[in-house]
Tab-separated table of C-alpha atoms (C1' of nucleotides) in Angstrom:
chain	number	residue	atom	x	y	z
P	1	MET	CA	26.921	-184.727	-30.242
P	2	ASN	CA	24.283	-185.648	-27.628
P	3	SER	CA	20.932	-185.710	-30.009
P	4	GLU	CA	18.875	-186.297	-27.105
P	5	LEU	CA	19.950	-182.852	-25.503
P	6	SER	CA	19.566	-181.234	-28.791
P	7	VAL	CA	16.045	-182.487	-28.995
P	8	LEU	CA	15.346	-181.247	-25.928
P	9	LEU	CA	16.886	-177.832	-26.504
P	10	GLY	CA	14.919	-177.629	-29.505
P	11	ASP	CA	11.538	-178.518	-28.232
P	12	LEU	CA	12.323	-176.145	-25.126
P	13	VAL	CA	13.062	-172.940	-27.456
P	14	THR	CA	9.808	-174.048	-29.094
P	15	VAL	CA	7.657	-174.319	-26.126
P	16	THR	CA	8.919	-171.045	-24.478
P	17	HIS	CA	8.696	-169.182	-27.749
P	18	ARG	CA	4.733	-169.973	-27.367
P	19	LEU	CA	4.975	-169.110	-23.588
P	20	THR	CA	6.498	-165.911	-24.387
P	21	ARG	CA	3.739	-165.136	-27.111
P	22	LEU	CA	1.111	-165.760	-25.116
P	23	ALA	CA	2.459	-163.951	-22.072
P	24	ALA	CA	2.481	-160.817	-24.330
P	25	GLN	CA	-1.011	-160.975	-25.472
P	26	ALA	CA	-2.408	-162.042	-22.107
P	27	THR	CA	-0.754	-158.734	-20.614
P	28	GLY	CA	-1.596	-156.720	-23.712
P	29	ASP	CA	2.026	-155.467	-23.085
P	30	SER	CA	3.138	-152.739	-25.161
P	31	THR	CA	6.929	-152.320	-24.354
P	32	SER	CA	9.089	-154.233	-26.203
P	33	PRO	CA	10.635	-157.440	-24.932
P	34	ALA	CA	13.970	-156.080	-25.571
P	35	ALA	CA	13.388	-153.394	-22.826
P	36	TRP	CA	12.164	-155.651	-20.206
P	37	ARG	CA	15.043	-158.198	-20.850
P	38	THR	CA	17.592	-154.666	-20.604
P	39	LEU	CA	15.831	-153.618	-17.539
P	40	SER	CA	16.177	-157.039	-16.033
P	41	VAL	CA	19.860	-157.150	-16.960
P	42	LEU	CA	20.577	-153.929	-15.057
P	43	THR	CA	18.454	-155.267	-12.136
P	44	SER	CA	20.758	-158.508	-11.912
P	45	ALA	CA	24.120	-157.299	-13.135
P	46	GLY	CA	24.090	-153.754	-12.072
P	47	PRO	CA	24.646	-150.499	-13.956
P	48	MET	CA	26.805	-150.945	-17.526
P	49	ARG	CA	27.616	-149.193	-20.582
P	50	ILE	CA	25.683	-149.133	-23.618
P	51	GLY	CA	27.657	-151.377	-25.455
P	52	GLU	CA	27.843	-154.071	-22.825
P	53	LEU	CA	24.011	-153.717	-22.317
P	54	ALA	CA	23.744	-154.499	-26.171
P	55	LEU	CA	25.896	-157.658	-25.566
P	56	ALA	CA	23.955	-158.830	-22.448
P	57	SER	CA	20.619	-158.293	-24.037
P	58	ARG	CA	21.656	-159.545	-27.451
P	59	VAL	CA	20.721	-156.626	-29.745
P	60	SER	CA	23.009	-154.248	-31.544
P	61	GLN	CA	24.552	-151.257	-30.394
P	62	PRO	CA	22.388	-148.859	-32.424
P	63	THR	CA	19.435	-150.903	-31.198
P	64	MET	CA	20.412	-150.250	-27.414
P	65	THR	CA	21.104	-146.789	-28.050
P	66	LYS	CA	17.389	-146.415	-29.124
P	67	ILE	CA	16.351	-148.583	-26.207
P	68	VAL	CA	17.944	-146.642	-23.566
P	69	ALA	CA	16.701	-143.553	-25.374
P	70	ASN	CA	13.100	-144.775	-24.825
P	71	LEU	CA	13.625	-146.035	-21.279
P	72	ASN	CA	15.298	-142.553	-20.364
P	73	GLU	CA	12.254	-140.793	-21.716
P	74	LEU	CA	10.032	-142.912	-19.380
P	75	GLU	CA	12.601	-141.947	-16.717
P	76	TRP	CA	12.838	-145.954	-15.873
P	77	ILE	CA	16.834	-145.253	-16.122
P	78	LYS	CA	19.659	-142.802	-15.523
P	79	ARG	CA	22.433	-142.003	-17.482
P	80	ILE	CA	25.488	-141.608	-15.845
P	81	ALA	CA	28.376	-139.970	-17.449
P	82	ASP	CA	31.592	-142.028	-17.248
P	83	SER	CA	34.309	-139.899	-15.530
P	84	SER	CA	37.136	-141.216	-17.089
P	85	ASP	CA	35.644	-141.724	-20.628
P	86	ALA	CA	33.615	-139.001	-21.916
P	87	ARG	CA	32.162	-140.619	-24.728
P	88	ALA	CA	30.906	-143.472	-22.416
P	89	TRP	CA	27.903	-143.760	-20.211
P	90	HIS	CA	26.793	-145.852	-17.157
P	91	ILE	CA	23.248	-146.994	-17.495
P	92	ALA	CA	21.594	-147.817	-14.276
P	93	ILE	CA	17.938	-148.674	-13.512
P	94	ALA	CA	16.001	-145.850	-11.749
P	95	PRO	CA	13.241	-146.309	-9.159
P	96	LYS	CA	10.703	-145.848	-11.676
P	97	GLY	CA	12.195	-148.692	-13.623
P	98	GLN	CA	12.589	-151.080	-11.062
P	99	ASN	CA	8.669	-150.361	-10.231
P	100	ALA	CA	8.033	-151.041	-13.539
P	101	LEU	CA	9.793	-154.181	-14.196
P	102	ASN	CA	8.329	-155.615	-10.771
P	103	ASP	CA	4.806	-154.516	-11.885
P	104	TRP	CA	5.303	-156.297	-15.286
P	105	ARG	CA	6.610	-159.572	-13.795
P	106	TYR	CA	3.917	-159.559	-11.641
P	107	ARG	CA	1.254	-159.004	-14.071
P	108	LEU	CA	2.846	-161.601	-16.204
P	109	GLY	CA	2.662	-163.834	-13.417
P	110	ALA	CA	-1.056	-163.055	-12.911
P	111	ALA	CA	-2.137	-163.654	-16.475
P	112	LEU	CA	-0.308	-166.842	-16.694
P	113	GLU	CA	-0.891	-167.898	-13.249
P	114	PRO	CA	-4.727	-169.844	-13.812
P	115	LEU	CA	-2.705	-172.120	-16.554
P	116	PHE	CA	-0.112	-173.102	-13.784
P	117	ALA	CA	-2.331	-173.391	-10.725
P	118	ASP	CA	-2.664	-177.102	-10.590
P	119	LEU	CA	0.967	-177.373	-10.187
P	120	SER	CA	2.259	-179.599	-7.200
P	121	VAL	CA	4.677	-178.231	-5.050
P	122	ARG	CA	7.338	-180.894	-6.556
P	123	GLU	CA	6.671	-179.617	-10.047
P	124	LEU	CA	6.648	-175.920	-8.858
P	125	GLY	CA	10.234	-176.827	-7.838
P	126	VAL	CA	10.694	-178.467	-11.114
P	127	LEU	CA	10.169	-175.295	-12.726
P	128	SER	CA	11.973	-173.153	-10.562
P	129	GLU	CA	14.938	-175.366	-10.610
P	130	ALA	CA	14.873	-175.240	-14.464
P	131	THR	CA	14.454	-171.654	-14.649
P	132	ASP	CA	17.707	-171.221	-12.446
P	133	LEU	CA	19.660	-173.421	-14.461
P	134	ILE	CA	18.846	-171.658	-18.098
P	135	GLY	CA	19.494	-168.427	-16.051
P	136	ASP	CA	22.717	-169.571	-15.084
P	137	ARG	CA	23.966	-170.732	-18.371
P	138	ILE	CA	22.643	-167.478	-20.361
P	139	THR	CA	24.475	-165.300	-17.785
P	140	VAL	CA	27.463	-167.422	-18.250
P	141	GLN	CA	27.114	-166.884	-22.186
P	142	GLU	CA	26.445	-163.248	-21.959
P	143	MET	CA	29.300	-162.466	-19.932
P	144	ALA	CA	31.523	-164.111	-22.382
P	145	ALA	CA	30.148	-162.809	-25.488
R	1	MET	CA	-2.990	-165.080	-5.582
R	2	ASN	CA	0.041	-167.024	-5.576
R	3	SER	CA	2.674	-164.449	-5.576
R	4	GLU	CA	5.755	-166.820	-5.522
R	5	LEU	CA	4.221	-168.573	-8.736
R	6	SER	CA	4.124	-165.058	-9.921
R	7	VAL	CA	7.368	-164.492	-9.674
R	8	LEU	CA	8.695	-167.784	-10.739
R	9	LEU	CA	6.463	-167.422	-13.981
R	10	GLY	CA	7.848	-163.725	-14.582
R	11	ASP	CA	11.222	-164.785	-14.150
R	12	LEU	CA	10.815	-167.802	-16.636
R	13	VAL	CA	9.535	-165.794	-19.227
R	14	THR	CA	12.270	-163.329	-19.023
R	15	VAL	CA	14.984	-166.205	-19.014
R	16	THR	CA	13.405	-167.796	-21.780
R	17	HIS	CA	13.204	-164.470	-23.840
R	18	ARG	CA	16.843	-164.566	-23.643
R	19	LEU	CA	17.143	-168.004	-24.337
R	20	THR	CA	15.110	-167.834	-27.779
R	21	ARG	CA	16.959	-164.861	-28.579
R	22	LEU	CA	20.355	-166.475	-27.903
R	23	ALA	CA	19.218	-169.252	-30.122
R	24	ALA	CA	18.137	-167.361	-32.780
R	25	GLN	CA	21.817	-165.778	-32.886
R	26	ALA	CA	23.513	-168.750	-32.757
R	27	THR	CA	21.842	-170.477	-35.597
R	28	GLY	CA	21.806	-167.372	-37.565
R	29	ASP	CA	18.149	-168.388	-38.547
R	30	SER	CA	16.340	-165.866	-40.966
R	31	THR	CA	12.863	-167.657	-40.871
R	32	SER	CA	10.506	-165.846	-38.606
R	33	PRO	CA	9.924	-167.796	-35.075
R	34	ALA	CA	6.102	-167.538	-35.844
R	35	ALA	CA	6.566	-169.638	-38.870
R	36	TRP	CA	8.621	-172.326	-36.911
R	37	ARG	CA	5.699	-172.177	-34.070
R	38	THR	CA	3.147	-172.811	-36.960
R	39	LEU	CA	4.753	-175.769	-38.185
R	40	SER	CA	5.664	-177.020	-34.842
R	41	VAL	CA	1.622	-176.792	-34.180
R	42	LEU	CA	0.945	-178.585	-37.288
R	43	THR	CA	3.274	-181.273	-36.502
R	44	SER	CA	1.647	-181.967	-32.909
R	45	ALA	CA	-2.051	-181.162	-33.664
R	46	GLY	CA	-2.313	-182.219	-37.391
R	47	PRO	CA	-3.821	-180.457	-40.536
R	48	MET	CA	-6.133	-177.552	-39.527
R	49	ARG	CA	-7.511	-174.230	-41.184
R	50	ILE	CA	-5.787	-170.793	-41.171
R	51	GLY	CA	-7.950	-169.429	-38.691
R	52	GLU	CA	-7.395	-172.133	-36.343
R	53	LEU	CA	-3.799	-171.932	-36.969
R	54	ALA	CA	-3.893	-167.974	-36.334
R	55	LEU	CA	-5.483	-168.673	-32.641
R	56	ALA	CA	-3.070	-171.523	-32.207
R	57	SER	CA	0.225	-169.638	-32.804
R	58	ARG	CA	-1.133	-166.268	-31.314
R	59	VAL	CA	-1.059	-164.072	-34.289
R	60	SER	CA	-3.906	-162.415	-36.347
R	61	GLN	CA	-5.836	-163.857	-38.994
R	62	PRO	CA	-3.859	-161.642	-41.748
R	63	THR	CA	-0.406	-162.188	-40.358
R	64	MET	CA	-1.215	-165.970	-40.672
R	65	THR	CA	-2.704	-165.731	-44.056
R	66	LYS	CA	0.923	-164.455	-45.134
R	67	ILE	CA	3.041	-167.179	-43.047
R	68	VAL	CA	0.984	-169.711	-44.850
R	69	ALA	CA	1.800	-168.170	-48.219
R	70	ASN	CA	5.380	-167.737	-47.319
R	71	LEU	CA	5.840	-171.393	-46.339
R	72	ASN	CA	3.630	-172.806	-49.181
R	73	GLU	CA	6.051	-170.966	-51.616
R	74	LEU	CA	8.640	-172.995	-49.781
R	75	GLU	CA	6.593	-175.944	-50.279
R	76	TRP	CA	6.797	-176.565	-46.626
R	77	ILE	CA	3.218	-177.046	-45.854
R	78	LYS	CA	0.201	-178.214	-48.498
R	79	ARG	CA	-2.723	-176.118	-48.919
R	80	ILE	CA	-5.834	-178.635	-48.923
R	81	ALA	CA	-9.247	-177.308	-50.328
R	82	ASP	CA	-11.851	-177.865	-47.879
R	83	SER	CA	-14.749	-180.134	-49.719
R	84	SER	CA	-17.555	-178.971	-47.869
R	85	ASP	CA	-16.530	-175.328	-47.549
R	86	ALA	CA	-14.963	-173.200	-50.599
R	87	ARG	CA	-13.979	-170.628	-48.593
R	88	ALA	CA	-11.743	-172.589	-46.087
R	89	TRP	CA	-8.471	-174.570	-46.611
R	90	HIS	CA	-6.700	-177.144	-44.565
R	91	ILE	CA	-3.022	-176.380	-44.081
R	92	ALA	CA	-1.221	-179.610	-43.640
R	93	ILE	CA	2.534	-179.717	-42.915
R	94	ALA	CA	4.540	-181.197	-46.036
R	95	PRO	CA	7.674	-183.812	-46.064
R	96	LYS	CA	9.913	-180.550	-46.886
R	97	GLY	CA	8.452	-178.839	-43.921
R	98	GLN	CA	8.799	-181.406	-41.263
R	99	ASN	CA	12.390	-182.108	-42.404
R	100	ALA	CA	13.081	-178.335	-42.099
R	101	LEU	CA	11.402	-178.240	-38.727
R	102	ASN	CA	13.347	-181.315	-37.624
R	103	ASP	CA	16.597	-179.950	-38.822
R	104	TRP	CA	15.991	-176.290	-37.254
R	105	ARG	CA	15.386	-178.135	-33.930
R	106	TYR	CA	18.538	-179.917	-34.421
R	107	ARG	CA	20.781	-176.879	-35.150
R	108	LEU	CA	19.330	-175.138	-32.502
R	109	GLY	CA	20.191	-178.191	-29.991
R	110	ALA	CA	23.573	-178.152	-31.421
R	111	ALA	CA	24.247	-174.223	-30.832
R	112	LEU	CA	23.055	-174.525	-27.515
R	113	GLU	CA	24.435	-177.620	-26.499
R	114	PRO	CA	27.972	-176.550	-25.372
R	115	LEU	CA	26.213	-174.149	-22.947
R	116	PHE	CA	24.347	-177.077	-21.154
R	117	ALA	CA	27.083	-180.199	-21.948
R	118	ASP	CA	27.744	-179.943	-18.249
R	119	LEU	CA	24.025	-180.984	-17.040
R	120	SER	CA	24.164	-183.955	-14.839
R	121	VAL	CA	21.135	-186.470	-15.735
R	122	ARG	CA	19.018	-185.409	-12.932
R	123	GLU	CA	19.111	-181.890	-13.754
R	124	LEU	CA	18.464	-182.848	-17.932
R	125	GLY	CA	15.293	-184.651	-16.355
R	126	VAL	CA	14.410	-181.358	-14.702
R	127	LEU	CA	14.467	-179.458	-18.112
R	128	SER	CA	12.860	-181.991	-19.663
R	129	GLU	CA	10.194	-182.131	-17.181
R	130	ALA	CA	9.842	-178.480	-17.081
R	131	THR	CA	9.236	-178.530	-20.752
R	132	ASP	CA	6.549	-180.860	-20.691
R	133	LEU	CA	4.933	-178.944	-18.017
R	134	ILE	CA	5.104	-176.046	-20.139
R	135	GLY	CA	4.103	-177.674	-23.132
R	136	ASP	CA	0.970	-179.146	-21.582
R	137	ARG	CA	-0.176	-175.964	-20.281
R	138	ILE	CA	0.348	-173.853	-23.515
R	139	THR	CA	-1.707	-176.639	-25.587
R	140	VAL	CA	-4.446	-176.580	-23.206
R	141	GLN	CA	-4.453	-172.868	-23.320
R	142	GLU	CA	-4.338	-173.045	-27.142
R	143	MET	CA	-7.004	-175.541	-27.778
R	144	ALA	CA	-9.563	-173.415	-25.534
R	145	ALA	CA	-8.541	-169.952	-27.453
H	1	DA	C1'	52.970	-133.149	-30.827
H	2	DT	C1'	50.612	-134.301	-35.048
H	3	DT	C1'	48.687	-137.883	-37.338
H	4	DA	C1'	46.454	-142.644	-37.434
H	5	DA	C1'	43.723	-145.843	-35.695
H	6	DT	C1'	40.684	-147.754	-32.047
H	7	DT	C1'	36.343	-147.200	-29.513
H	8	DG	C1'	31.929	-145.663	-27.705
H	9	DT	C1'	27.885	-143.939	-28.838
H	10	DA	C1'	24.457	-141.707	-32.124
H	11	DT	C1'	21.971	-140.926	-36.682
H	12	DA	C1'	20.064	-142.489	-41.292
H	13	DG	C1'	17.812	-145.659	-43.701
H	14	DC	C1'	16.156	-150.396	-44.710
H	15	DT	C1'	13.517	-154.521	-44.064
H	16	DG	C1'	10.394	-157.665	-42.136
H	17	DA	C1'	6.889	-158.800	-38.915
H	18	DA	C1'	3.195	-157.465	-36.733
H	19	DC	C1'	-1.151	-154.957	-36.532
H	20	DT	C1'	-6.381	-152.833	-37.887
H	21	DA	C1'	-9.508	-152.160	-41.413
H	22	DT	C1'	-11.383	-153.731	-45.184
H	23	DG	C1'	-12.611	-156.263	-49.620
H	24	DT	C1'	-14.201	-160.539	-51.778
H	25	DA	C1'	-16.335	-164.675	-52.026
H	26	DT	C1'	-19.003	-168.347	-49.750
H	27	DA	C1'	-22.550	-169.998	-46.377
H	28	DT	C1'	-26.470	-169.981	-43.664
H	29	DA	C1'	-30.912	-168.043	-41.597
H	30	DC	C1'	-35.235	-166.176	-42.237
N	1	DG	C1'	-34.002	-164.284	-52.297
N	2	DT	C1'	-32.088	-160.938	-49.511
N	3	DA	C1'	-29.445	-160.379	-45.345
N	4	DT	C1'	-26.037	-161.480	-42.194
N	5	DA	C1'	-22.168	-164.341	-40.870
N	6	DT	C1'	-17.934	-166.508	-41.708
N	7	DA	C1'	-13.247	-167.654	-44.067
N	8	DC	C1'	-9.700	-166.089	-45.994
N	9	DA	C1'	-7.045	-162.201	-48.767
N	10	DT	C1'	-5.595	-157.489	-49.690
N	11	DA	C1'	-4.021	-152.446	-48.306
N	12	DG	C1'	-1.777	-149.689	-45.658
N	13	DT	C1'	0.667	-148.543	-41.081
N	14	DT	C1'	3.693	-148.948	-37.252
N	15	DC	C1'	7.682	-150.315	-35.007
N	16	DA	C1'	11.548	-153.146	-33.671
N	17	DG	C1'	15.421	-154.838	-35.497
N	18	DC	C1'	19.589	-154.569	-38.387
N	19	DT	C1'	23.583	-152.311	-41.266
N	20	DA	C1'	26.248	-148.873	-42.635
N	21	DT	C1'	28.325	-144.785	-41.527
N	22	DA	C1'	29.017	-140.410	-38.677
N	23	DC	C1'	31.014	-138.100	-35.202
N	24	DA	C1'	33.622	-137.643	-30.732
N	25	DA	C1'	37.125	-139.021	-27.560
N	26	DT	C1'	40.591	-141.927	-26.713
N	27	DT	C1'	45.085	-144.391	-27.328
N	28	DA	C1'	49.069	-145.390	-30.292
N	29	DA	C1'	52.921	-144.245	-33.624
N	30	DT	C1'	56.478	-141.821	-35.180
DNA sequence: ATTAATTGTATAGCTGAACTATGTATATAC
DNA sequence: GTATATACATAGTTCAGCTATACAATTAAT
């Protein structure tokens, strides 16, 4: 096993832990991270069932049922009956939810921007590529799970 | 405001949210993320008081009191009385704690390694530099807070 | 075609980590 | 020496996550 990669990944997780925490404090966000993750998944992968959503967002199915119920009350998602299976629902992001997600991302960026304002164009590119690299691998994993 | 940076940071946080979650599930870790953050801070910045630790780890002082109490029971940290202030303590990471932290980082890396095994040397460098970039800015922020 | 097993979602109840408010003891200011 | 500020501890609450399980609909078996 590649121990260098191991250490790098450990550091990456530790550092992003703190970034996440800092971001939450900076935006004074009350919506749960899992809800944002869920909206984010719906945006990038399109409508899906509660069970699939639970896998993709890495929470248990009952937790996702609750998250969806909350998002539904906010009218941030739509529940669409599955015509071929009366037990199941298709969950789709609603316009309000898309707006909320965009707004959250924006506020997050605004809150953290001062910290990163000194980045060079090259460093910006590094961060951007790293984000893509991680995103690709997470997505692959989620689809496989 | 730089909206490109804004979007990038939003994406970064979203993606690392999911990475963190995935990592926690993959290692079956029961210790709280905040405890690992705390140990990580102690390792990189050396012994400090509970109040300082709370700021650095971005939790409230009572929360940190509890985290430190838990870590103390595990003998992962040492409480050292402040000779000049009987109210205060210096919290230092203990050898056991250093080992536990190293082990956690290792397990984390091992669990995530399969996902990242296909990285080129250049991409590895990108991830590494991104980690450093974020780490630097978080640290600066924590010290200022 | 019933019965049984499986699957998709919902509900109940628990745990634990975070918070605010406040208490206690020590330090500092006047 | 009394008052205020500071450092940590305690009490009590809230909420997100979990497991276990119920319920309903589908699928499989005989």
